[in-house]
Short mmCIF file of N, CA and C in Angstrom, two decimals:
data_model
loop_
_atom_site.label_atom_id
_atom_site.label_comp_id
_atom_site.label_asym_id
_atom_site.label_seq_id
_atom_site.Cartn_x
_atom_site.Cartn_y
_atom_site.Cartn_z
N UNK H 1 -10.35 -49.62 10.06
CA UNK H 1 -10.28 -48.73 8.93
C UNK H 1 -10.96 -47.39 9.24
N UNK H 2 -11.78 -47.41 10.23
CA UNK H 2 -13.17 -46.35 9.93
C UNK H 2 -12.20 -45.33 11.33
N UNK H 3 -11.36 -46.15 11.94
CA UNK H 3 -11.06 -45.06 13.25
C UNK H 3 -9.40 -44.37 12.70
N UNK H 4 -8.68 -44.94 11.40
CA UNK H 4 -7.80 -44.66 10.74
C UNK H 4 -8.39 -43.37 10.00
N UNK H 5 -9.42 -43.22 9.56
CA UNK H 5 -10.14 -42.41 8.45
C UNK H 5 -10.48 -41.43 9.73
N UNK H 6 -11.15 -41.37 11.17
CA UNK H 6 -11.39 -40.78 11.36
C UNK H 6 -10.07 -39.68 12.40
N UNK H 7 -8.52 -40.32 12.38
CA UNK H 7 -7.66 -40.56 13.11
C UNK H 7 -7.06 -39.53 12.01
N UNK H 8 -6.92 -39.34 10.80
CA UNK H 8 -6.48 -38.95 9.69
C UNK H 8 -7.13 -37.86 9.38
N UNK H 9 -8.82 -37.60 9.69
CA UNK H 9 -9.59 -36.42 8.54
C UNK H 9 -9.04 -35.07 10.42
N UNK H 10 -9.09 -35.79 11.25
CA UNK H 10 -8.70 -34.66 12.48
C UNK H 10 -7.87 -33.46 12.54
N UNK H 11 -6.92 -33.91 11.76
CA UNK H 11 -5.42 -33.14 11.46
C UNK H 11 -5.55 -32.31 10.15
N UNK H 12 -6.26 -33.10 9.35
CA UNK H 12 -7.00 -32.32 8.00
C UNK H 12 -7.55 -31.36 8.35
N UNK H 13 -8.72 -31.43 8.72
CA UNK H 13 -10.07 -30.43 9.01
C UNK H 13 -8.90 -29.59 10.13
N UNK H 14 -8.37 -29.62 10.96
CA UNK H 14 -7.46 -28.45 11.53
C UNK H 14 -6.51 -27.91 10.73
N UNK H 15 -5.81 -28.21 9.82
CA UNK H 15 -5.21 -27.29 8.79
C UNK H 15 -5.85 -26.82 7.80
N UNK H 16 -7.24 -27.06 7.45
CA UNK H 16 -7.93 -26.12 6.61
C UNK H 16 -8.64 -25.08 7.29
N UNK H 17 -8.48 -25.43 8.76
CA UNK H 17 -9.17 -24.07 9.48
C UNK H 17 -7.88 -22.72 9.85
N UNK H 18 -7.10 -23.79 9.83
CA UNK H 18 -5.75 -23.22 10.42
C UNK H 18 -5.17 -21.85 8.84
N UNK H 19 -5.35 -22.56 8.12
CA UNK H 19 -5.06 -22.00 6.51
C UNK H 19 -6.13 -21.01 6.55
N UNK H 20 -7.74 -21.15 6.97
CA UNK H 20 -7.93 -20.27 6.54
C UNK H 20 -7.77 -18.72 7.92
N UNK H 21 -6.94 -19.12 8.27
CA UNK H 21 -7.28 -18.09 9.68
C UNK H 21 -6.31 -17.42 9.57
N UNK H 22 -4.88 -18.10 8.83
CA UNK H 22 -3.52 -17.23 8.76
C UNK H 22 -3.29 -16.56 7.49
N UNK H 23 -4.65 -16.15 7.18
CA UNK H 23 -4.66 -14.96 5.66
C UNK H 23 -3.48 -13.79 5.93
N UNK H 24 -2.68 -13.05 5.04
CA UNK H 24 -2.26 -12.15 5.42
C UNK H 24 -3.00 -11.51 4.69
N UNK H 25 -4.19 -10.33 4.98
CA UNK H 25 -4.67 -9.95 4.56
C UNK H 25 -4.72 -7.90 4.93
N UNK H 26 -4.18 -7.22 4.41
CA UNK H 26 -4.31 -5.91 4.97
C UNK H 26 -5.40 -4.93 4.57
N UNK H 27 -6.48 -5.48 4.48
CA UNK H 27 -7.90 -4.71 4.28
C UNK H 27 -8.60 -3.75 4.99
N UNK H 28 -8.59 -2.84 4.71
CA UNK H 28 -9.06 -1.23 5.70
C UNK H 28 -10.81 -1.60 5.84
N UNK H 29 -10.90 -1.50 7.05
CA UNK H 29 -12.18 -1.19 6.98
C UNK H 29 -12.86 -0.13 7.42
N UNK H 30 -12.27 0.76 7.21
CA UNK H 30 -12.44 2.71 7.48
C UNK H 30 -11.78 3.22 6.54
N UNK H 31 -11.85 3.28 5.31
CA UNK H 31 -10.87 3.59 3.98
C UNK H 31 -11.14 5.28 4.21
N UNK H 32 -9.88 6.41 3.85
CA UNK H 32 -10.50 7.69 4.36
C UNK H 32 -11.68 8.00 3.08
N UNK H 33 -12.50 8.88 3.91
CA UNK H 33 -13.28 9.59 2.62
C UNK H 33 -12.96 9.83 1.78
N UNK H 34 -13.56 9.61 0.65
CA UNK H 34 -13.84 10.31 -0.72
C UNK H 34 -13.84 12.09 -0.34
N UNK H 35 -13.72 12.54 -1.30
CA UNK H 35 -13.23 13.86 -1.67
C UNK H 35 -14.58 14.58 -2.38
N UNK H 36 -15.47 15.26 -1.42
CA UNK H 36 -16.55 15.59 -2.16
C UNK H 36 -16.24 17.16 -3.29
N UNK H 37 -15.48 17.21 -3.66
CA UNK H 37 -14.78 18.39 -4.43
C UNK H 37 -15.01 17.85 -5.78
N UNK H 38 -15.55 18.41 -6.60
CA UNK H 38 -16.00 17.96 -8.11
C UNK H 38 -16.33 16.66 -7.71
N UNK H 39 -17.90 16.80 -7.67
CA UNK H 39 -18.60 15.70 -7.31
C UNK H 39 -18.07 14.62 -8.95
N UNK H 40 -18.03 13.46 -8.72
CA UNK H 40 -18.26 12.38 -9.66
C UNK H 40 -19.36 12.45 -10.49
N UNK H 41 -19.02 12.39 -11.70
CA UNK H 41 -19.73 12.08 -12.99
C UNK H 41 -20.85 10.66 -12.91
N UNK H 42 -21.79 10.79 -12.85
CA UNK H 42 -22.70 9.51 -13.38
C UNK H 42 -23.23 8.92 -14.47
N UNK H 43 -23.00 7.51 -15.03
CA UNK H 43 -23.01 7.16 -16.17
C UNK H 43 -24.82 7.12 -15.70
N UNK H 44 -25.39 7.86 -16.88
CA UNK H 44 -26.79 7.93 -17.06
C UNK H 44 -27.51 6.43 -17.16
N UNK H 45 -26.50 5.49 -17.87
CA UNK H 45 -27.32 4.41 -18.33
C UNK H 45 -26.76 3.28 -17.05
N UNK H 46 -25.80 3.72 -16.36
CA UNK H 46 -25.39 2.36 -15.59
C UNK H 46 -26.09 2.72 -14.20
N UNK H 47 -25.81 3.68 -14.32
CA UNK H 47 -25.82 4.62 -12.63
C UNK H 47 -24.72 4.65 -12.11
N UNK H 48 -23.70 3.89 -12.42
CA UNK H 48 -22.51 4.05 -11.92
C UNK H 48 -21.15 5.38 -11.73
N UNK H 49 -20.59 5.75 -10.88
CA UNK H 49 -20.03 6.72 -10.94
C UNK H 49 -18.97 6.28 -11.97
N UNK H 50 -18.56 7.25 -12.66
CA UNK H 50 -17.58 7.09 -14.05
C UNK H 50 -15.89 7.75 -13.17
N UNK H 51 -16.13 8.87 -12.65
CA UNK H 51 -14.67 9.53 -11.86
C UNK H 51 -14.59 9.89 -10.54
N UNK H 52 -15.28 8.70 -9.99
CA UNK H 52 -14.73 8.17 -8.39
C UNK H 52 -13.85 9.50 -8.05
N UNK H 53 -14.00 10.00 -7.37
CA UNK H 53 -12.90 11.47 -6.69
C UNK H 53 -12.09 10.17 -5.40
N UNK H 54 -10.75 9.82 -5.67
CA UNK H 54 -10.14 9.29 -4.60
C UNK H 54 -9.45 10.01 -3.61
N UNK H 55 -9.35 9.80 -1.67
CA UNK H 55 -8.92 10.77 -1.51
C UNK H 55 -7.51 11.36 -1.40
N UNK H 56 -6.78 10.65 -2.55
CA UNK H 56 -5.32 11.22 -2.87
C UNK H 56 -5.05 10.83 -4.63
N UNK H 57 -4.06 11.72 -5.57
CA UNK H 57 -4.24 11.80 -6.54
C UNK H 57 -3.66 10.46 -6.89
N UNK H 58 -4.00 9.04 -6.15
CA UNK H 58 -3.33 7.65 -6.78
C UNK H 58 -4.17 7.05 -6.55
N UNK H 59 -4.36 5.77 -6.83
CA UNK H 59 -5.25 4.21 -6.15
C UNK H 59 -4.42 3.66 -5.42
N UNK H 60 -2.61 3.30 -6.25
CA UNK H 60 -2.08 2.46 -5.49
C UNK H 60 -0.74 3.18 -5.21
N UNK H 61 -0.09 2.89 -4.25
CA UNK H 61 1.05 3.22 -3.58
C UNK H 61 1.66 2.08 -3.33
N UNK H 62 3.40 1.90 -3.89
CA UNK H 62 3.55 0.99 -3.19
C UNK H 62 4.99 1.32 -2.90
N UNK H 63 5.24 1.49 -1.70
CA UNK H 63 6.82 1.83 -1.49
C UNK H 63 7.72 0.91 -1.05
N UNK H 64 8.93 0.50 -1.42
CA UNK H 64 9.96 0.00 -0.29
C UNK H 64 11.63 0.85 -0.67
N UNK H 65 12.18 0.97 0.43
CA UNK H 65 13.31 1.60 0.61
C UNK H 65 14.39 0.80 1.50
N UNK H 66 15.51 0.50 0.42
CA UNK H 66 16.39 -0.60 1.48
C UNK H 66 17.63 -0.02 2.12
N UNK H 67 18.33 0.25 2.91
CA UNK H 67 19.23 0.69 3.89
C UNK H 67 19.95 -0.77 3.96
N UNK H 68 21.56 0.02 4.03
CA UNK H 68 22.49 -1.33 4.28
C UNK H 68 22.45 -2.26 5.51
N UNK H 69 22.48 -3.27 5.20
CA UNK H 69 22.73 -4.77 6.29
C UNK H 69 21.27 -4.93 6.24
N UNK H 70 21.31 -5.59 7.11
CA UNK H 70 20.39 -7.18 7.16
C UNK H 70 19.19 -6.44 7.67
N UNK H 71 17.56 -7.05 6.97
CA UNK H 71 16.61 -6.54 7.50
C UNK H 71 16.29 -5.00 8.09
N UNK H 72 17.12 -4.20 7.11
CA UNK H 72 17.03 -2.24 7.19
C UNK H 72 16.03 -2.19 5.99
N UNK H 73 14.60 -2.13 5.99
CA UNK H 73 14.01 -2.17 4.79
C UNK H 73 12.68 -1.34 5.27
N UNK H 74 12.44 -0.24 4.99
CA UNK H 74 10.89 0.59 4.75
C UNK H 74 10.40 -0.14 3.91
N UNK H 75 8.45 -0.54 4.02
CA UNK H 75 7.66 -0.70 3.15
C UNK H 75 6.37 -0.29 3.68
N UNK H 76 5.88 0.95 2.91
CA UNK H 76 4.41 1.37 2.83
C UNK H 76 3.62 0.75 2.10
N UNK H 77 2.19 0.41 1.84
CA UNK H 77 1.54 0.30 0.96
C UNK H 77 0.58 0.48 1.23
N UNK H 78 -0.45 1.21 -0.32
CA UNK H 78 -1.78 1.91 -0.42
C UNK H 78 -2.44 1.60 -1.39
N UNK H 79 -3.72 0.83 -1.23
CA UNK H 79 -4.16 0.06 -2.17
C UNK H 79 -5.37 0.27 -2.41
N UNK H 80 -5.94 1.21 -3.18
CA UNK H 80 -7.54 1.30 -3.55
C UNK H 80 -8.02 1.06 -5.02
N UNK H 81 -7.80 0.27 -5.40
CA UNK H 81 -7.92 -0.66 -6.66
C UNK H 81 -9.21 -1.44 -7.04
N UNK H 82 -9.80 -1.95 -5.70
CA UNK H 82 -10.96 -2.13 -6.01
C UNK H 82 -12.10 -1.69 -5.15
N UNK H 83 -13.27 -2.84 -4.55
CA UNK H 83 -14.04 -2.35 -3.69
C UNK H 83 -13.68 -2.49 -2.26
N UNK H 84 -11.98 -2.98 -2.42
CA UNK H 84 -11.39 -3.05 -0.73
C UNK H 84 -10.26 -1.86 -1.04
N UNK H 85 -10.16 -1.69 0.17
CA UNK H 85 -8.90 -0.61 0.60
C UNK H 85 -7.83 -1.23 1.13
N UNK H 86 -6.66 -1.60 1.15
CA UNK H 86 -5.71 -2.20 1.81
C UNK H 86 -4.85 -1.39 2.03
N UNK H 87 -3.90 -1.43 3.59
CA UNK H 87 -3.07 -0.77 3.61
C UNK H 87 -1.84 -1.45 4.49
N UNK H 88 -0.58 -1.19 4.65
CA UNK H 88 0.19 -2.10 5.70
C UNK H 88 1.47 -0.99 5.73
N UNK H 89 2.42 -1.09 6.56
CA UNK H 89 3.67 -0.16 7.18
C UNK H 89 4.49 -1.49 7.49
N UNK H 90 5.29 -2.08 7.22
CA UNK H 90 6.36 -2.66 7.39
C UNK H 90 7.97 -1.93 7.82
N UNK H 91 8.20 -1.40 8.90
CA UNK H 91 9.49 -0.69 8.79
C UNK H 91 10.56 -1.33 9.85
N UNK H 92 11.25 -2.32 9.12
CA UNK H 92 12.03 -3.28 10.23
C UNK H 92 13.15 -2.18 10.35
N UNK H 93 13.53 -1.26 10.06
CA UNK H 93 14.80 -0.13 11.08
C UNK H 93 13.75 0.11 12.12
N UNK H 94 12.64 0.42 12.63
CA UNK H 94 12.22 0.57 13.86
C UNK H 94 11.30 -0.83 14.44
N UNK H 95 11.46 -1.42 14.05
CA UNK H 95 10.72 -2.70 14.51
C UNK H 95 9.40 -2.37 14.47
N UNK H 96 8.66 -1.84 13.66
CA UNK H 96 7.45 -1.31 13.75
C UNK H 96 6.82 -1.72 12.38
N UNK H 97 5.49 -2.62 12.72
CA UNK H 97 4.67 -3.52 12.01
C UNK H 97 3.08 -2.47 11.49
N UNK H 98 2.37 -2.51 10.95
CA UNK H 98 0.96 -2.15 11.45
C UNK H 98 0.26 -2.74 9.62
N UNK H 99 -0.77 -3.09 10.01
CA UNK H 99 -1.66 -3.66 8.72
C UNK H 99 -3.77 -2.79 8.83
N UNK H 100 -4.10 -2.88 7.83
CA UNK H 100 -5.20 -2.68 8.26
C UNK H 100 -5.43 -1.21 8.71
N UNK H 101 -6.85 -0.98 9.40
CA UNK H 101 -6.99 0.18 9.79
C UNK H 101 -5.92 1.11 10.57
N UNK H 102 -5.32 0.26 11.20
CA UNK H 102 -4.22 1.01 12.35
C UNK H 102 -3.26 1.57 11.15
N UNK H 103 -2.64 0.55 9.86
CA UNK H 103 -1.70 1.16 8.99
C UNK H 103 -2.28 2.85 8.21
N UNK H 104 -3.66 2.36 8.10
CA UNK H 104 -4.28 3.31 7.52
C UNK H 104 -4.25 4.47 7.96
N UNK H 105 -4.70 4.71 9.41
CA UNK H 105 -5.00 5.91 10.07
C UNK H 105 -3.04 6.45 10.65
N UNK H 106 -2.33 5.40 10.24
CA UNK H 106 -0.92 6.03 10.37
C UNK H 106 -0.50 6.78 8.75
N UNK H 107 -0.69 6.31 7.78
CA UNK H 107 -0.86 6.35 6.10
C UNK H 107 -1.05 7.39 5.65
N UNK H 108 -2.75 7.91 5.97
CA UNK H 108 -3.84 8.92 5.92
C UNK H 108 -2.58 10.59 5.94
N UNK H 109 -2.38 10.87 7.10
CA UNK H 109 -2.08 12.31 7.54
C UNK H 109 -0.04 12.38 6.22
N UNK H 110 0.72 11.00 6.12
CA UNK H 110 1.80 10.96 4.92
C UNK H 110 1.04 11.62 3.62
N UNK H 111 0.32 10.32 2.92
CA UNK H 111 0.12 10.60 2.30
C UNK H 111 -0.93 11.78 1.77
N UNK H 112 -1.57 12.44 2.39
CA UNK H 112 -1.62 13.52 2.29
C UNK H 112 -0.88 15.10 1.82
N UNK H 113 0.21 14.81 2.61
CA UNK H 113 1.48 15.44 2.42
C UNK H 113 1.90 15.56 1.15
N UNK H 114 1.67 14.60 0.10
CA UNK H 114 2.34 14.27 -0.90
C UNK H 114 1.70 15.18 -2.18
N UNK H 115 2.55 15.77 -2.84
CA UNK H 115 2.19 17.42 -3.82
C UNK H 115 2.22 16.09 -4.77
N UNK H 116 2.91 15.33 -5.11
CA UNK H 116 3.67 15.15 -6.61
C UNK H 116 2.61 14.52 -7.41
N UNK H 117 2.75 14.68 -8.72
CA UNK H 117 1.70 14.54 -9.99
C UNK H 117 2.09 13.33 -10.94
N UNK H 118 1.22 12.96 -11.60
CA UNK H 118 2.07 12.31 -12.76
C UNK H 118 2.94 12.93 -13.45
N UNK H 119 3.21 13.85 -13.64
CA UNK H 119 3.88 14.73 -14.15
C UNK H 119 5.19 15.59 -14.02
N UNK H 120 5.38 15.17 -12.75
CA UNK H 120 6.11 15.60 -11.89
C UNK H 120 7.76 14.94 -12.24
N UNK H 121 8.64 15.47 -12.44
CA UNK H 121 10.07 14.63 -12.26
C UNK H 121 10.13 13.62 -11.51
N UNK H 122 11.24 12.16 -12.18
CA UNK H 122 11.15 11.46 -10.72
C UNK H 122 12.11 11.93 -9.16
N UNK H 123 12.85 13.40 -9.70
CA UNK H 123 13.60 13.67 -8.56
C UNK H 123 12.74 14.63 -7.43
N UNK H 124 11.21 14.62 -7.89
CA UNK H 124 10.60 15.75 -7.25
C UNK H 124 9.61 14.36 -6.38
N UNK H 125 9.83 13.75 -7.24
CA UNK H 125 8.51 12.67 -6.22
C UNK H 125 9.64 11.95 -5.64
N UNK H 126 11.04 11.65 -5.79
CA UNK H 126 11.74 10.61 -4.67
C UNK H 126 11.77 11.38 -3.40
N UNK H 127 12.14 13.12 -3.85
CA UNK H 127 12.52 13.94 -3.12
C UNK H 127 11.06 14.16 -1.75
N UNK H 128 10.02 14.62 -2.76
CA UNK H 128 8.54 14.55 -1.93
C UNK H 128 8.32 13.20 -0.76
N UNK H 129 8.51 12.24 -1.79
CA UNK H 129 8.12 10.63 -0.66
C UNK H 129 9.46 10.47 0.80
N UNK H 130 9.81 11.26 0.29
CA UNK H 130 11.69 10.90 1.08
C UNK H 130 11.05 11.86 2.80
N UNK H 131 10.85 13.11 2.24
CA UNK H 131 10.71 14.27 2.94
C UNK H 131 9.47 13.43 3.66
N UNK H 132 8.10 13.59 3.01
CA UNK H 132 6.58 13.51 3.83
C UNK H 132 7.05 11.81 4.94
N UNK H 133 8.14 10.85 4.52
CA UNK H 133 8.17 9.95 5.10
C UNK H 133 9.36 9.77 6.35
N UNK H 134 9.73 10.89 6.07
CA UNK H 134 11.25 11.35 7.07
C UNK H 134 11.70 10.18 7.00
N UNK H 135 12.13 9.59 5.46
CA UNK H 135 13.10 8.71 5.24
C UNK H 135 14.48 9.48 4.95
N UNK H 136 15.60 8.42 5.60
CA UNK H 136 17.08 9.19 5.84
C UNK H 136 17.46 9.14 4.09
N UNK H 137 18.43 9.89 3.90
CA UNK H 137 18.56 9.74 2.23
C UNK H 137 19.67 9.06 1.95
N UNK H 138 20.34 7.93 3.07
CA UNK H 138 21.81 7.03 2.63
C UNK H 138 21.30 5.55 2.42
N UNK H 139 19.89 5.47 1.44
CA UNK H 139 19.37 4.33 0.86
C UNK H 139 20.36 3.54 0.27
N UNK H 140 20.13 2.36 0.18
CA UNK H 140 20.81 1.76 -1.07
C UNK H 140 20.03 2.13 -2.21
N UNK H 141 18.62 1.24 -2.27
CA UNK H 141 17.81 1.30 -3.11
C UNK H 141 16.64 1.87 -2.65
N UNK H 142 15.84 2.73 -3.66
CA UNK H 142 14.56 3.37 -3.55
C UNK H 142 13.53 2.77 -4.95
N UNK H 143 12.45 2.00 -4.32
CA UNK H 143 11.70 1.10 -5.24
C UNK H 143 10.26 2.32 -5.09
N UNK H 144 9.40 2.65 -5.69
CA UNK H 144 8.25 3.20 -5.86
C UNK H 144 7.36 3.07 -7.08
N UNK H 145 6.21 2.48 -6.86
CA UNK H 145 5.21 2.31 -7.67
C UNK H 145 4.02 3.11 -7.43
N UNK H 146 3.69 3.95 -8.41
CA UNK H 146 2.05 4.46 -8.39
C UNK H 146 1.43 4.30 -9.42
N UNK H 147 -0.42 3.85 -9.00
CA UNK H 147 -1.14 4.06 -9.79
C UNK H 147 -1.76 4.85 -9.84
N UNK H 148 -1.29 6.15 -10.81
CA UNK H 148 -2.74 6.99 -10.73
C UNK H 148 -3.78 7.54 -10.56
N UNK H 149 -4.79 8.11 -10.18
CA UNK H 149 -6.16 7.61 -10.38
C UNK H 149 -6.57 7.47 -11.30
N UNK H 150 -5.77 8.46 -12.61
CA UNK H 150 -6.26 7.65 -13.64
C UNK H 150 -6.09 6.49 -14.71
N UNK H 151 -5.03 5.92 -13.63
CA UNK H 151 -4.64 4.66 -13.87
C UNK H 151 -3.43 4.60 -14.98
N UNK H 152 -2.59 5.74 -14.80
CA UNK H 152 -1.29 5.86 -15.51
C UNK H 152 -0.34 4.75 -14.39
N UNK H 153 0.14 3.95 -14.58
CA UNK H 153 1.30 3.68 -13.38
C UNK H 153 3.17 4.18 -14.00
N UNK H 154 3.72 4.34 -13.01
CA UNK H 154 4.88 4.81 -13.14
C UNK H 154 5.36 3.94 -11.72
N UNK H 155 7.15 4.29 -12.41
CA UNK H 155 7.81 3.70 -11.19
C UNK H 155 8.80 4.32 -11.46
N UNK H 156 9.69 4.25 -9.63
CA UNK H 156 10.80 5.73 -9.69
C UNK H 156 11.21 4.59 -9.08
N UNK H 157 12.76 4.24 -9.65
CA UNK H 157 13.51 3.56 -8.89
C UNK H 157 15.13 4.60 -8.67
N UNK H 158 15.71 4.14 -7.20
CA UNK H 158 17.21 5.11 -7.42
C UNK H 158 17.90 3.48 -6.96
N UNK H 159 19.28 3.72 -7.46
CA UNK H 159 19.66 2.39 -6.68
C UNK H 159 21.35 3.17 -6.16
N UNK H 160 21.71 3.18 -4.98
CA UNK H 160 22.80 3.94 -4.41
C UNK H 160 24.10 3.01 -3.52
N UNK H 161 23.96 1.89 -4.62
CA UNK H 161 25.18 0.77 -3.61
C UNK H 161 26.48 0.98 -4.53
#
């Protein structure tokens, strides 16, 4: 019994190590600077900063863009939502992967590029994300989510099939 139990917990205890090792996890650990330009407000009684300056006018980014046939799919994503930064580049038309800092420091110098406001038309921000990403414009579909910084979210969808 006792070499069944110990014949059995072997394969266990390796798939809970195994589980925890294959996180997909895209967490920056070099998130770019903060934006020392109108320093942040401090709540007197918390100490806490109240208007975080982020260093682009969103928290979250989340792009995908699909192109016809099989596996033609752009996906960016920019995630500063909480006290992690996440970022990842998925672009199977070039076979090109990146997660993490490497997505980041590819991310950083795009999104930068990017003028558009909350305020902005959605033909000025498909047009903006299209251009700063030298995405081709014979999409099928164009999916885009932002959050704000101040936490308005919007979404610009085109769909062209």
């Amino acid at each position: 019994m006792r070499k069944t139990i110990k014949v059995l917990s072997l394969p266990f205890a390796a798939m809970l190590v195994m589980a925890g090792c294959g996180e997909d996890n895209d967490e920056v650990k070099n998130p770019p600077a903060e934006e020392n330009e109108n320093q942040a407000e401090t709540n007197s009684e918390t100490g806490t900063d109240n208007n975080k300056k982020l260093p682009f006018t969103f928290k979250d980014f989340q792009l995908e863009v699909d192109y016809a046939g099989n596996d033609n799919e752009y996906e960016a994503e920019y995630d500063a939502m909480g006290d992690q930064t996440e970022a990842s580049i998925d672009d199977q038309l070039n076979k090109h992967e990146v997660h993490n800092d490497e997505a980041m420091e590819e991310l950083t110098p795009i999104l930068e590029k990017l003028t558009f406001t909350k305020d902005s038309s959605d033909d000025e921000v498909i047009q903006d994300v299209t251009k700063a990403f030298n995405l081709k414009d014979d999409y099928e579909e164009f999916d885009l989510e932002v959050t704000y910084d101040d936490g308005t979210k919007k979404e610009y969808k085109v769909y062209n099939k």
